[in-house]
mmCIF file of C-alpha atoms (C1' of nucleotides) and ligand atoms in Angstrom:
data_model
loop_
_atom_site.group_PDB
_atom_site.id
_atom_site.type_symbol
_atom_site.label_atom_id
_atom_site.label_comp_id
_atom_site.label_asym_id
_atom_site.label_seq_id
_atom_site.Cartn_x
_atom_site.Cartn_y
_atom_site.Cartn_z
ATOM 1 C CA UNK G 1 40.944 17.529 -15.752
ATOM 2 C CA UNK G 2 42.330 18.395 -12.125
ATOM 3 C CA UNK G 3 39.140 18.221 -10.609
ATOM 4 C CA UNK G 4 40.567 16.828 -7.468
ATOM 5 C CA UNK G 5 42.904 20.363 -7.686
ATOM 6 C CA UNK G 6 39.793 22.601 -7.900
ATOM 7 C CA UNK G 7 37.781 20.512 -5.211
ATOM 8 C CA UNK G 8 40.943 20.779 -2.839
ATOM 9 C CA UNK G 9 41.264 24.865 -3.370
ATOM 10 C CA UNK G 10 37.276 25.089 -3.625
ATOM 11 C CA UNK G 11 37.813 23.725 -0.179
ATOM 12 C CA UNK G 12 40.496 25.069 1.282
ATOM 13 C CA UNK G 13 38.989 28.487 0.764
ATOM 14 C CA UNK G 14 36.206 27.352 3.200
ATOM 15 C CA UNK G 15 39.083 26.571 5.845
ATOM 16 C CA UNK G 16 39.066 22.357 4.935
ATOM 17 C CA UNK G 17 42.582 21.414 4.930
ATOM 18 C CA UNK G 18 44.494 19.578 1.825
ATOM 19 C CA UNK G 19 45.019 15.990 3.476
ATOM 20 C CA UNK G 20 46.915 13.411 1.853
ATOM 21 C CA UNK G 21 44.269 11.356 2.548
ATOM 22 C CA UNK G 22 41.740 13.965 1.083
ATOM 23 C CA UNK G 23 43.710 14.465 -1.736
ATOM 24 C CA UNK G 24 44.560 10.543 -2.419
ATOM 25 C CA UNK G 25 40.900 9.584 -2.215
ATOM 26 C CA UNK G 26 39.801 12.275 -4.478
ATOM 27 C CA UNK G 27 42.594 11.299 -7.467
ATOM 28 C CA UNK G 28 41.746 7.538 -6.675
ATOM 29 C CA UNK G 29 38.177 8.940 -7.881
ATOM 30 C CA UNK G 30 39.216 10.526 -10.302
ATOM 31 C CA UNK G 31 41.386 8.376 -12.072
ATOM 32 C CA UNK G 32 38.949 5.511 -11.644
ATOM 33 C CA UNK G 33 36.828 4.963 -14.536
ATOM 34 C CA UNK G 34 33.906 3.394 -12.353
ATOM 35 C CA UNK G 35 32.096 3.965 -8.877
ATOM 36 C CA UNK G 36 33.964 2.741 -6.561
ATOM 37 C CA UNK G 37 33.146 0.580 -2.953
ATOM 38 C CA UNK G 38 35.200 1.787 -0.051
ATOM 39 C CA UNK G 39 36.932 -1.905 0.424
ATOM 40 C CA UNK G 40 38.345 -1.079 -3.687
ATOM 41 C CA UNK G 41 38.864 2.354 -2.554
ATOM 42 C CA UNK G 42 41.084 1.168 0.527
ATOM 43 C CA UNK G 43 42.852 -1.271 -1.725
ATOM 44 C CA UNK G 44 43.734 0.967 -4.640
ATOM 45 C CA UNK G 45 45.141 3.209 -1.961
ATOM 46 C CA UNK G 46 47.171 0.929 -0.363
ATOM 47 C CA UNK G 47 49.230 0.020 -3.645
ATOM 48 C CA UNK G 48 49.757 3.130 -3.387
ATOM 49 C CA UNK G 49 52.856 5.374 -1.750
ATOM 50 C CA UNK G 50 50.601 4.860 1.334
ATOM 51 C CA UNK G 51 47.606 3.907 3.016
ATOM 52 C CA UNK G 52 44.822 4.921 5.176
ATOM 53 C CA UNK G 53 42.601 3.755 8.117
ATOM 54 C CA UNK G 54 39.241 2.771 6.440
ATOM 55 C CA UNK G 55 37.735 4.962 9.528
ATOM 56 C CA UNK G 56 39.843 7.356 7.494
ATOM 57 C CA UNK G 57 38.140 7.114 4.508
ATOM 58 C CA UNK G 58 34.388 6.595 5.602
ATOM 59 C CA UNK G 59 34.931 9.681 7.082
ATOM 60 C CA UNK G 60 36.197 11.340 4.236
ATOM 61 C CA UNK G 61 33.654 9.830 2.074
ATOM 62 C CA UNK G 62 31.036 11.537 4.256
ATOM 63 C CA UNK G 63 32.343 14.789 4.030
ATOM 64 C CA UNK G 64 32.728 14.930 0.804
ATOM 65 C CA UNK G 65 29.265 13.726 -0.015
ATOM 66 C CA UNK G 66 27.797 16.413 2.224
ATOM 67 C CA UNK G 67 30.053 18.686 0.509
ATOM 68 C CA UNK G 68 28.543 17.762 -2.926
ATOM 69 C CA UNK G 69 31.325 16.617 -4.653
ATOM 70 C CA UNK G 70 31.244 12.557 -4.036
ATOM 71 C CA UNK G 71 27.826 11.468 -5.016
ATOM 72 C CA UNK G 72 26.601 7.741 -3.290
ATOM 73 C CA UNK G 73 25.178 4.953 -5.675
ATOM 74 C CA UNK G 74 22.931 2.161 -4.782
ATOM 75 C CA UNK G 75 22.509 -1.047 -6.829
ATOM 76 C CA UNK G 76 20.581 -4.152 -5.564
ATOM 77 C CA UNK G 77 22.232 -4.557 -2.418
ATOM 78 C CA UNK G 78 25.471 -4.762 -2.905
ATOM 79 C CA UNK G 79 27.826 -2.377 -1.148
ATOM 80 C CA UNK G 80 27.500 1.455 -1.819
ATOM 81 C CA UNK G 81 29.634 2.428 -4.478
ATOM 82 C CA UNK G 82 30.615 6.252 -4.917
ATOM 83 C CA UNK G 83 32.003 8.373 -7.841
ATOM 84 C CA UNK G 84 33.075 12.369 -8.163
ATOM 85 C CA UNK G 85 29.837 13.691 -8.545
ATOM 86 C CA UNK G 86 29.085 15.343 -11.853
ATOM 87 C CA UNK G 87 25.559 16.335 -13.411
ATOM 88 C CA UNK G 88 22.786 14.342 -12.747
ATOM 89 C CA UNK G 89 22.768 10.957 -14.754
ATOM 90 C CA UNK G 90 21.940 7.235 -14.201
ATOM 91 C CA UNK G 91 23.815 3.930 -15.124
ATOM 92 C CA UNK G 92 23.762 0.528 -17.011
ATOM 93 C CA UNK G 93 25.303 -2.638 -14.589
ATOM 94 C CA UNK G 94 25.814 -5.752 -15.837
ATOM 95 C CA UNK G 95 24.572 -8.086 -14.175
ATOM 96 C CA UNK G 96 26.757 -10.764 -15.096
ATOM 97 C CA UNK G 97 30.099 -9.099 -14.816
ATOM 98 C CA UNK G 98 28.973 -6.060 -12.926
ATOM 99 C CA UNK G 99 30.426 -3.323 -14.345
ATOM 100 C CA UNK G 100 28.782 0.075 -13.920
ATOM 101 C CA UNK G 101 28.878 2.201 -16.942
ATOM 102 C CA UNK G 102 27.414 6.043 -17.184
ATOM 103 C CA UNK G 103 24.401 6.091 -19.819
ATOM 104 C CA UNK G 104 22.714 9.608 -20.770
ATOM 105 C CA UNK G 105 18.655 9.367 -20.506
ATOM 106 C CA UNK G 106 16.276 11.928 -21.920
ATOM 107 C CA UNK G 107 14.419 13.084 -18.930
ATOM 108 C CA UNK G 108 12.111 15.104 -20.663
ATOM 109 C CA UNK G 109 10.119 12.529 -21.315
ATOM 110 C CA UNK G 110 8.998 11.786 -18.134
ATOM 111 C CA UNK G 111 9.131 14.840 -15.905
ATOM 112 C CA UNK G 112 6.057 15.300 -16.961
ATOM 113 C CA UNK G 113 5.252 12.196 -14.919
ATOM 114 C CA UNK G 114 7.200 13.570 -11.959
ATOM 115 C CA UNK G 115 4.456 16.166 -11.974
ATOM 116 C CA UNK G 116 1.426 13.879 -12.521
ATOM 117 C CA UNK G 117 3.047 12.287 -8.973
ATOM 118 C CA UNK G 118 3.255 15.148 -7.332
ATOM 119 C CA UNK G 119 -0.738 16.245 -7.762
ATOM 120 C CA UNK G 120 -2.231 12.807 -8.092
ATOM 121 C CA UNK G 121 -0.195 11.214 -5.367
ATOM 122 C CA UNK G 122 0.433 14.372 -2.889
ATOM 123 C CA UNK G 123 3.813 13.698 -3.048
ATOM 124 C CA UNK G 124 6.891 16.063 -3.378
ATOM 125 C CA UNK G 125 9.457 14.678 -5.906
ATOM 126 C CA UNK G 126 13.060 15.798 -4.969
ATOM 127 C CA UNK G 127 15.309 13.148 -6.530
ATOM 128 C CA UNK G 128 14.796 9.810 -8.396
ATOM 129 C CA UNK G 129 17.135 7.372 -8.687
ATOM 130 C CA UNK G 130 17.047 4.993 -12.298
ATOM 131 C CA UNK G 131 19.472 1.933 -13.236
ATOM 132 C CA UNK G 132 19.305 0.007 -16.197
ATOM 133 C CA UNK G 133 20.084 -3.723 -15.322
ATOM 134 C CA UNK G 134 21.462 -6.087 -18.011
ATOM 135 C CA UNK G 135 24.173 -7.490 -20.363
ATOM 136 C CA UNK G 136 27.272 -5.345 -21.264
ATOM 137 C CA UNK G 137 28.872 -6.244 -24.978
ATOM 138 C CA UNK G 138 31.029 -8.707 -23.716
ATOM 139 C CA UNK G 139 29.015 -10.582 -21.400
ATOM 140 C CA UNK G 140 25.886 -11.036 -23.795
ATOM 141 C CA UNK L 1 -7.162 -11.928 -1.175
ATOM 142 C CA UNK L 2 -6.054 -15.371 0.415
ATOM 143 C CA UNK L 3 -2.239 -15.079 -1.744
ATOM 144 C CA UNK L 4 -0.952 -16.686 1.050
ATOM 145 C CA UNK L 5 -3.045 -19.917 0.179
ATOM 146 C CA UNK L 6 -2.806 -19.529 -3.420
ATOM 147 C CA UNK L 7 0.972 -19.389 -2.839
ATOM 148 C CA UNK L 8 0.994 -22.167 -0.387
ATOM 149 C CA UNK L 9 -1.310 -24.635 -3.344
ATOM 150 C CA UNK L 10 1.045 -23.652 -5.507
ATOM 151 C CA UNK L 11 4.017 -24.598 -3.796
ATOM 152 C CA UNK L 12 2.376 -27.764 -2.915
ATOM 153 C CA UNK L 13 2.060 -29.027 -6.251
ATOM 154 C CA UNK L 14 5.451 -28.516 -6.859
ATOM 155 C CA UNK L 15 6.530 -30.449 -3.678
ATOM 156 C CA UNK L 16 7.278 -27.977 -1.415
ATOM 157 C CA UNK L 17 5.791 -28.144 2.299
ATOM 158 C CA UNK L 18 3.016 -26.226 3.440
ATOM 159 C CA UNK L 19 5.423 -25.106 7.052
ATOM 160 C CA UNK L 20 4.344 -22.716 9.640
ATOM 161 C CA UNK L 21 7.242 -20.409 8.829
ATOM 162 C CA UNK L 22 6.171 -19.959 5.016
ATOM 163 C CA UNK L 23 2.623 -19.566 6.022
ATOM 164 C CA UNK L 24 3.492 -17.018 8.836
ATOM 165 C CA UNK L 25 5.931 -15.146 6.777
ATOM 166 C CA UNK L 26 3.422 -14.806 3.446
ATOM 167 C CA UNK L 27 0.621 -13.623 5.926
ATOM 168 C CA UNK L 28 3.118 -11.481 7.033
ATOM 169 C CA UNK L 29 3.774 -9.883 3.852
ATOM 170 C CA UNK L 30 0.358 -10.097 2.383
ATOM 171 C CA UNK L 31 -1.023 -8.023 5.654
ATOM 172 C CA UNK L 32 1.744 -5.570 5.226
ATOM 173 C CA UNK L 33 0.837 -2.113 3.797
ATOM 174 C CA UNK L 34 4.545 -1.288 2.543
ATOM 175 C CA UNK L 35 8.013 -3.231 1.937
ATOM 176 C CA UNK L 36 9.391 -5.125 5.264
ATOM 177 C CA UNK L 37 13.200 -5.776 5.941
ATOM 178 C CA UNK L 38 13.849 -8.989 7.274
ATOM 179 C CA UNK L 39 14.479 -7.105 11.114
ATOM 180 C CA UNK L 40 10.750 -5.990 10.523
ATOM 181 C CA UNK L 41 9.373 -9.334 9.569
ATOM 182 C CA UNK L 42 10.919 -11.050 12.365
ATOM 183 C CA UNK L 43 9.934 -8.602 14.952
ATOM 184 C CA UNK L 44 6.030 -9.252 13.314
ATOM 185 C CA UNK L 45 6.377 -12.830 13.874
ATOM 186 C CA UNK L 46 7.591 -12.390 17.144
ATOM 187 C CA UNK L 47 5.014 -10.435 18.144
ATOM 188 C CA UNK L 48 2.454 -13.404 16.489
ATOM 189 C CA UNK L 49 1.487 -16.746 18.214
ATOM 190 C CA UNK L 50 5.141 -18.106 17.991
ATOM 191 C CA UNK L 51 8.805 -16.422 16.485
ATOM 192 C CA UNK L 52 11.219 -18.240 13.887
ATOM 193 C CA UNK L 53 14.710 -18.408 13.991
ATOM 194 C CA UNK L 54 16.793 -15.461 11.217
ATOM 195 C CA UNK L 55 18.158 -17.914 9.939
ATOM 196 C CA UNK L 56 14.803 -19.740 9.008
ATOM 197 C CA UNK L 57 13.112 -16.284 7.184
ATOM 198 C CA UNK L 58 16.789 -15.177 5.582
ATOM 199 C CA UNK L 59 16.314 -18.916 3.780
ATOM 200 C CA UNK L 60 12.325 -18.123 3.344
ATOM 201 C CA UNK L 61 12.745 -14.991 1.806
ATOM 202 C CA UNK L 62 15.342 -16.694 -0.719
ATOM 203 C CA UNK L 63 13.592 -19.361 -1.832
ATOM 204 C CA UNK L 64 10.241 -17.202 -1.744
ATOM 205 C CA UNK L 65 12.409 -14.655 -3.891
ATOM 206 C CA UNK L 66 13.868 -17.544 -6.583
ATOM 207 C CA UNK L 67 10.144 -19.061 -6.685
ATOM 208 C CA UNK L 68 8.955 -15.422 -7.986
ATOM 209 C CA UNK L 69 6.700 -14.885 -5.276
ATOM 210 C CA UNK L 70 8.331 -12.011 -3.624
ATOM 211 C CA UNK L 71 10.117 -9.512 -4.497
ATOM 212 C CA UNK L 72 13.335 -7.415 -3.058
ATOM 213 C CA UNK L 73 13.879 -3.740 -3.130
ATOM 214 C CA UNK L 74 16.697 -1.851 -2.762
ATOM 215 C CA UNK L 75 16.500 2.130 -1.269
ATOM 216 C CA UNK L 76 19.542 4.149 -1.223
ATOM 217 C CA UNK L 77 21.707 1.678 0.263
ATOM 218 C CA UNK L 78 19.357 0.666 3.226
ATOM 219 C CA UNK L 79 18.725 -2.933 4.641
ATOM 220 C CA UNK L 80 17.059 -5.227 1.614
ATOM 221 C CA UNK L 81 12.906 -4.814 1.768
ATOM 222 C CA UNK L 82 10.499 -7.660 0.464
ATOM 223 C CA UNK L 83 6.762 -7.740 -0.434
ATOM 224 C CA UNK L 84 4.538 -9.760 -2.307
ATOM 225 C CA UNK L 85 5.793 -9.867 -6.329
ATOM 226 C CA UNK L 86 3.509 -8.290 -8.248
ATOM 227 C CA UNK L 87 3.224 -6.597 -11.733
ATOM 228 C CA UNK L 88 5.988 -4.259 -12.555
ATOM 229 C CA UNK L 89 6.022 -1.254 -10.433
ATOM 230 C CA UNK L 90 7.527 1.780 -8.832
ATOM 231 C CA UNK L 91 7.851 3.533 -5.596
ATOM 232 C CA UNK L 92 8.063 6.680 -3.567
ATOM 233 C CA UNK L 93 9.652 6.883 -0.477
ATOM 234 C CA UNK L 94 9.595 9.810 2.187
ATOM 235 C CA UNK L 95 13.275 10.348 2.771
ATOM 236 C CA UNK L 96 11.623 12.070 6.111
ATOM 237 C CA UNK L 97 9.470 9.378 7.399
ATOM 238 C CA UNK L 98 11.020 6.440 5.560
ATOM 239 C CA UNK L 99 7.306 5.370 3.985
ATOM 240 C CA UNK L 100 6.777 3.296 1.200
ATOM 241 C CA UNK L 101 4.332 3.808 -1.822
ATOM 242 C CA UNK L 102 3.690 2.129 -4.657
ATOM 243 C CA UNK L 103 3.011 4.478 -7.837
ATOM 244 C CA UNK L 104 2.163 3.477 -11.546
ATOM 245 C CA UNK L 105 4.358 4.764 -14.036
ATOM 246 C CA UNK L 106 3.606 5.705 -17.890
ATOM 247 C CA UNK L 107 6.377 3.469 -18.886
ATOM 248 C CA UNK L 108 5.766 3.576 -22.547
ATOM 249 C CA UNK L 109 6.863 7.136 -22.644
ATOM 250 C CA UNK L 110 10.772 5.838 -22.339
ATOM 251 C CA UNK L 111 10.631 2.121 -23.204
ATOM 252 C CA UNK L 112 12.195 3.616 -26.424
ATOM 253 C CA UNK L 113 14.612 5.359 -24.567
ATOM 254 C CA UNK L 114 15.672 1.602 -23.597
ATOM 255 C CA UNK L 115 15.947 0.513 -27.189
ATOM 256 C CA UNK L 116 17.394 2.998 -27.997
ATOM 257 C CA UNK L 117 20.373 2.337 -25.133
ATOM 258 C CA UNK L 118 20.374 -1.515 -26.052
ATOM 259 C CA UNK L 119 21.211 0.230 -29.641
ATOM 260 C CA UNK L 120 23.790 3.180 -28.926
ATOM 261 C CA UNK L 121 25.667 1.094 -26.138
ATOM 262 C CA UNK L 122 25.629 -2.243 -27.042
ATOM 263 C CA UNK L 123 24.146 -2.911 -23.781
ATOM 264 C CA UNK L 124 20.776 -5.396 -23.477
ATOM 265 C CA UNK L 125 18.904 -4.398 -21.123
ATOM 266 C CA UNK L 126 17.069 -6.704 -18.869
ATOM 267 C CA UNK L 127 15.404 -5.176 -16.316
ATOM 268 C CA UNK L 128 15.374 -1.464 -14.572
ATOM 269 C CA UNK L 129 14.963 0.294 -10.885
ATOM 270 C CA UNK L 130 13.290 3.390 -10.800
ATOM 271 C CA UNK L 131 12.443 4.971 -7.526
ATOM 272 C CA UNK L 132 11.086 8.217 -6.464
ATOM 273 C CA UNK L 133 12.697 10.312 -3.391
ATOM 274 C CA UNK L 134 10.599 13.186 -2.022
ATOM 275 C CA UNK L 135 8.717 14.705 1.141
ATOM 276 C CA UNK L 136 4.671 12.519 1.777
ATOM 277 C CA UNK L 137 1.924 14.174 2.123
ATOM 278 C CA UNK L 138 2.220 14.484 6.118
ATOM 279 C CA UNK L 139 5.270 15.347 6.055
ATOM 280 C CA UNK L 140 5.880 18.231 3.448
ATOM 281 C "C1'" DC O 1 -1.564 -45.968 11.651
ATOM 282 C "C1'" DA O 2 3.400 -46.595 11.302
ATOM 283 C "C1'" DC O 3 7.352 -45.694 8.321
ATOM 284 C "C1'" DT O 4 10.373 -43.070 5.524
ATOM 285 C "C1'" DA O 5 12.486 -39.537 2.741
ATOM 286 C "C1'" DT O 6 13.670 -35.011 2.650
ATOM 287 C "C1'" DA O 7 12.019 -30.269 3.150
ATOM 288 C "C1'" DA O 8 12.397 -27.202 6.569
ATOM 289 C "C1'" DC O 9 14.244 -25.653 11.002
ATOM 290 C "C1'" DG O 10 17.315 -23.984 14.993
ATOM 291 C "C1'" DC O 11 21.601 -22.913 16.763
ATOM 292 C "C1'" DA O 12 26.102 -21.199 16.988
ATOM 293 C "C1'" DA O 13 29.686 -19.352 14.891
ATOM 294 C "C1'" DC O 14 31.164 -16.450 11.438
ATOM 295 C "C1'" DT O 15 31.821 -12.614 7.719
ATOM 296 C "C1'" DC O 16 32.088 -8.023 6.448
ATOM 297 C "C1'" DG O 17 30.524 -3.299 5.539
ATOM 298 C "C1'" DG O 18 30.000 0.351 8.298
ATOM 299 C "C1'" DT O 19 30.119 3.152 12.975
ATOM 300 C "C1'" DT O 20 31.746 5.245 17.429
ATOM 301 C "C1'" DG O 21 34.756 7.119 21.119
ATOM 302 C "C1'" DC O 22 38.794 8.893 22.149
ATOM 303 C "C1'" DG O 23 43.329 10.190 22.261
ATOM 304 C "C1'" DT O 24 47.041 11.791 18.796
ATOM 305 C "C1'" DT O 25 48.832 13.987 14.763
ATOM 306 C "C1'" DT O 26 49.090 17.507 11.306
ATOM 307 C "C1'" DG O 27 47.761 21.485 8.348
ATOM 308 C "C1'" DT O 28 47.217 26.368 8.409
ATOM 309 C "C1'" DA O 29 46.943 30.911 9.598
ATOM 310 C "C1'" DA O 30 48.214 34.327 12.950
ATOM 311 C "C1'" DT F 1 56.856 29.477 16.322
ATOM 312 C "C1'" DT F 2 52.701 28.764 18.364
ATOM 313 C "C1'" DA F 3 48.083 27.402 18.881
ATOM 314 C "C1'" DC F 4 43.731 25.723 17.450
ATOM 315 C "C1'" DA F 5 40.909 22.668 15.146
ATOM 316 C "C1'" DA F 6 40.665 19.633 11.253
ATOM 317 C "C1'" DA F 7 41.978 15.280 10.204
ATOM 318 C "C1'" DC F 8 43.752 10.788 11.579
ATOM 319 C "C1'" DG F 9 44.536 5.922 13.645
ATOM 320 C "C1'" DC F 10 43.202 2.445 16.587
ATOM 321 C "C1'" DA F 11 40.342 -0.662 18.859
ATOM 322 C "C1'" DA F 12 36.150 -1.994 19.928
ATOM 323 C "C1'" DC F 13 31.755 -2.387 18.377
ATOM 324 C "C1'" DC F 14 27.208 -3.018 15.578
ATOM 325 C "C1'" DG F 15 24.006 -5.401 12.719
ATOM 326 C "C1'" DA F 16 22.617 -7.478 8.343
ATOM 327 C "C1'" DG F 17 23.371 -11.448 6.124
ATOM 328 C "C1'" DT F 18 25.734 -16.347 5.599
ATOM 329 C "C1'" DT F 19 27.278 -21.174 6.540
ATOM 330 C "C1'" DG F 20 27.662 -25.886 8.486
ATOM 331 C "C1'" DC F 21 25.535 -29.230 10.684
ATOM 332 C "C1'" DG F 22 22.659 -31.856 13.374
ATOM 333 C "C1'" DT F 23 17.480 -32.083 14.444
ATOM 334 C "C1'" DT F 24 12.520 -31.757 13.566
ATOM 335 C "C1'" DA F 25 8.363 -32.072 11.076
ATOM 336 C "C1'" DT F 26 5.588 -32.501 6.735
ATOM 337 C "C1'" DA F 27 3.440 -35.424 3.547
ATOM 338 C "C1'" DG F 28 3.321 -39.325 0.611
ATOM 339 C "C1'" DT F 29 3.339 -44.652 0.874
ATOM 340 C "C1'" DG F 30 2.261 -49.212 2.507
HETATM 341 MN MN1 MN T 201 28.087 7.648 -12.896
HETATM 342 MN MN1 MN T 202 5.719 -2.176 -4.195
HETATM 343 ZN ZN1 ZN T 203 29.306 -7.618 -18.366
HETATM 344 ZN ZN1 ZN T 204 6.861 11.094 5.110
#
DNA sequence: CACTATAACGCAACTCGGTTGCGTTTGTAA
DNA sequence: TTACAAACGCAACCGAGTTGCGTTATAGTG
C-alpha cells in the first residue's frame, strides 16, 4: 500500500512537484478497484474536498503515463480507461454490465508464437494487448 | 472475389435494397488492403464517381456490422476501423506507420487457458481481442 | 407502366471525449 | 523571501459519432 506515496517521492526526486491534483488523482487510482475513464475520474474527485479542471487531469494523466506509472486501456471503443500500472496483465469485461476485472494468463504458451511472428511475418513484436470479452458471475 | 455481390444477393433475399451507398461502401471495403475508419471510407467515396452523406455510412457500417458482414476493430483507443468479417483473426499494427496486418494465430495453444478462466473466475467467456504492437518490416 | 410501401438518404443540430493556447497560480529549492 | 518553472484554470476548439425528421429512391404489385 501507499503507492501513490512512493510514486509522489519517486517523483519528486526527479524535481516533479507533489500537486494536490497529482496526489488526488493518484489515490483516486489507487483506491479504485477498476480502470477508470477520466469523466469517473473527474467525478470521484469532485465528491471530493475539491475538484479539478478536466484539462487538469488529461494533463496529468499524460504525464503520468509517460512516466510509467498510469498504464492506458482500450476496450471496443468505449472511452480509454486507465489504472496504476502494475506488471503486465490483461482483463475480463463484461459485456453486459461492463465491469473490468484483472485475470492472470500464462504467456508462456504463446510467446513462442510472438517469435514465429516475428520471422515469418518480418515483424518486431513490442507489446500485445489481450481482453477476454464475456459474462461476469452475476450477469450470466 | 465479387463479396460485394454475394453480400448484396444476400441482403436481397432478406429484403434489404440493393442502394448505391451499400454497394459503394462494400467495394470500398472489399478493395481495401487493411482496416478503414469511417473518415477513410468517406474520403474513398468522395474521391469515387459520387460522395455520401456521414451520416448515411455511420448507419451503413451499423447495419453492415449487426448483419455480420463487417467487422469493427478497436487499436489502442484510436477512431473505430471496419473491414470485411471474416474468420476469426488477429492483427499487427506498426505503432510507427500505423499499418494494418492480418496474422494467423495458433489459438489452440491457450483455448484452455480460456476454460480454464471460465473455471477459476466464474467468468464465461464469449469472445476475445488480441492484437499485436510492434515496428513493420520498413520501418524497423 | 404507374402506384405504393418502406428502406435508405441528406441535412442540420447536437453530444461528448479529448486538445490547445495562454495567462495565472503554486510548489520548491536557493 | 525570492525567483523560476511546474502545474493549473479557463475558454475556445476539434472531430468522431448520434439523433430527429423530412425527402428520395428501390423493388414488389397490379
Ligand atoms: Mn488491470
Ligand atoms: Mn483483419
Ligand atoms: Zn457483468
Ligand atoms: Zn510500419
Amino acid at each position: 500500500m501507499e503507492t501513490t506515496k512512493r510514486i509522489l517521492d519517486e517523483l519528486k526526486t526527479n524535481g516533479f512537484r507533489r500537486s494536490a491534483a497529482r496526489e488526488a488523482l493518484l489515490r483516486t487510482l489507487e483506491t479504485a478497484q477498476s480502470p477508470l475513464s477520466v469523466p469517473d475520474i473527474e467525478r470521484r474527485l469532485a465528491s471530493g474536498p475539491r475538484s479539478f479542471n478536466k484539462t487538469t487531469v488529461y494533463r496529468e494523466i499524460e504525464f503520468l503515463k509517460t512516466a510509467g506509472y498510469v498504464s492506458e486501456l482500450t476496450l471496443r471503443n468505449d472511452v480509454a480507461l486507465y489504472e496504476l500500472a502494475g506488471p503486465h496483465h490483461h482483463h475480463l469485461v463484461c459485456v453486459d454490465c461492463g465491469t473490468v476485472r484483472d485475470v492472470a494468463v500464462k504467456e508462456e504458451s504463446w510467446e513462442c508464437e510472438e517469435r514465429r511472428i516475428e520471422k515469418k511475418e518480418g515483424f518486431r513484436v513490442l507489446d500485445h494487448s489481450l481482453e477476454f470479452f464475456g459474462l461476469c458471475g452475476s450477469c450470466q
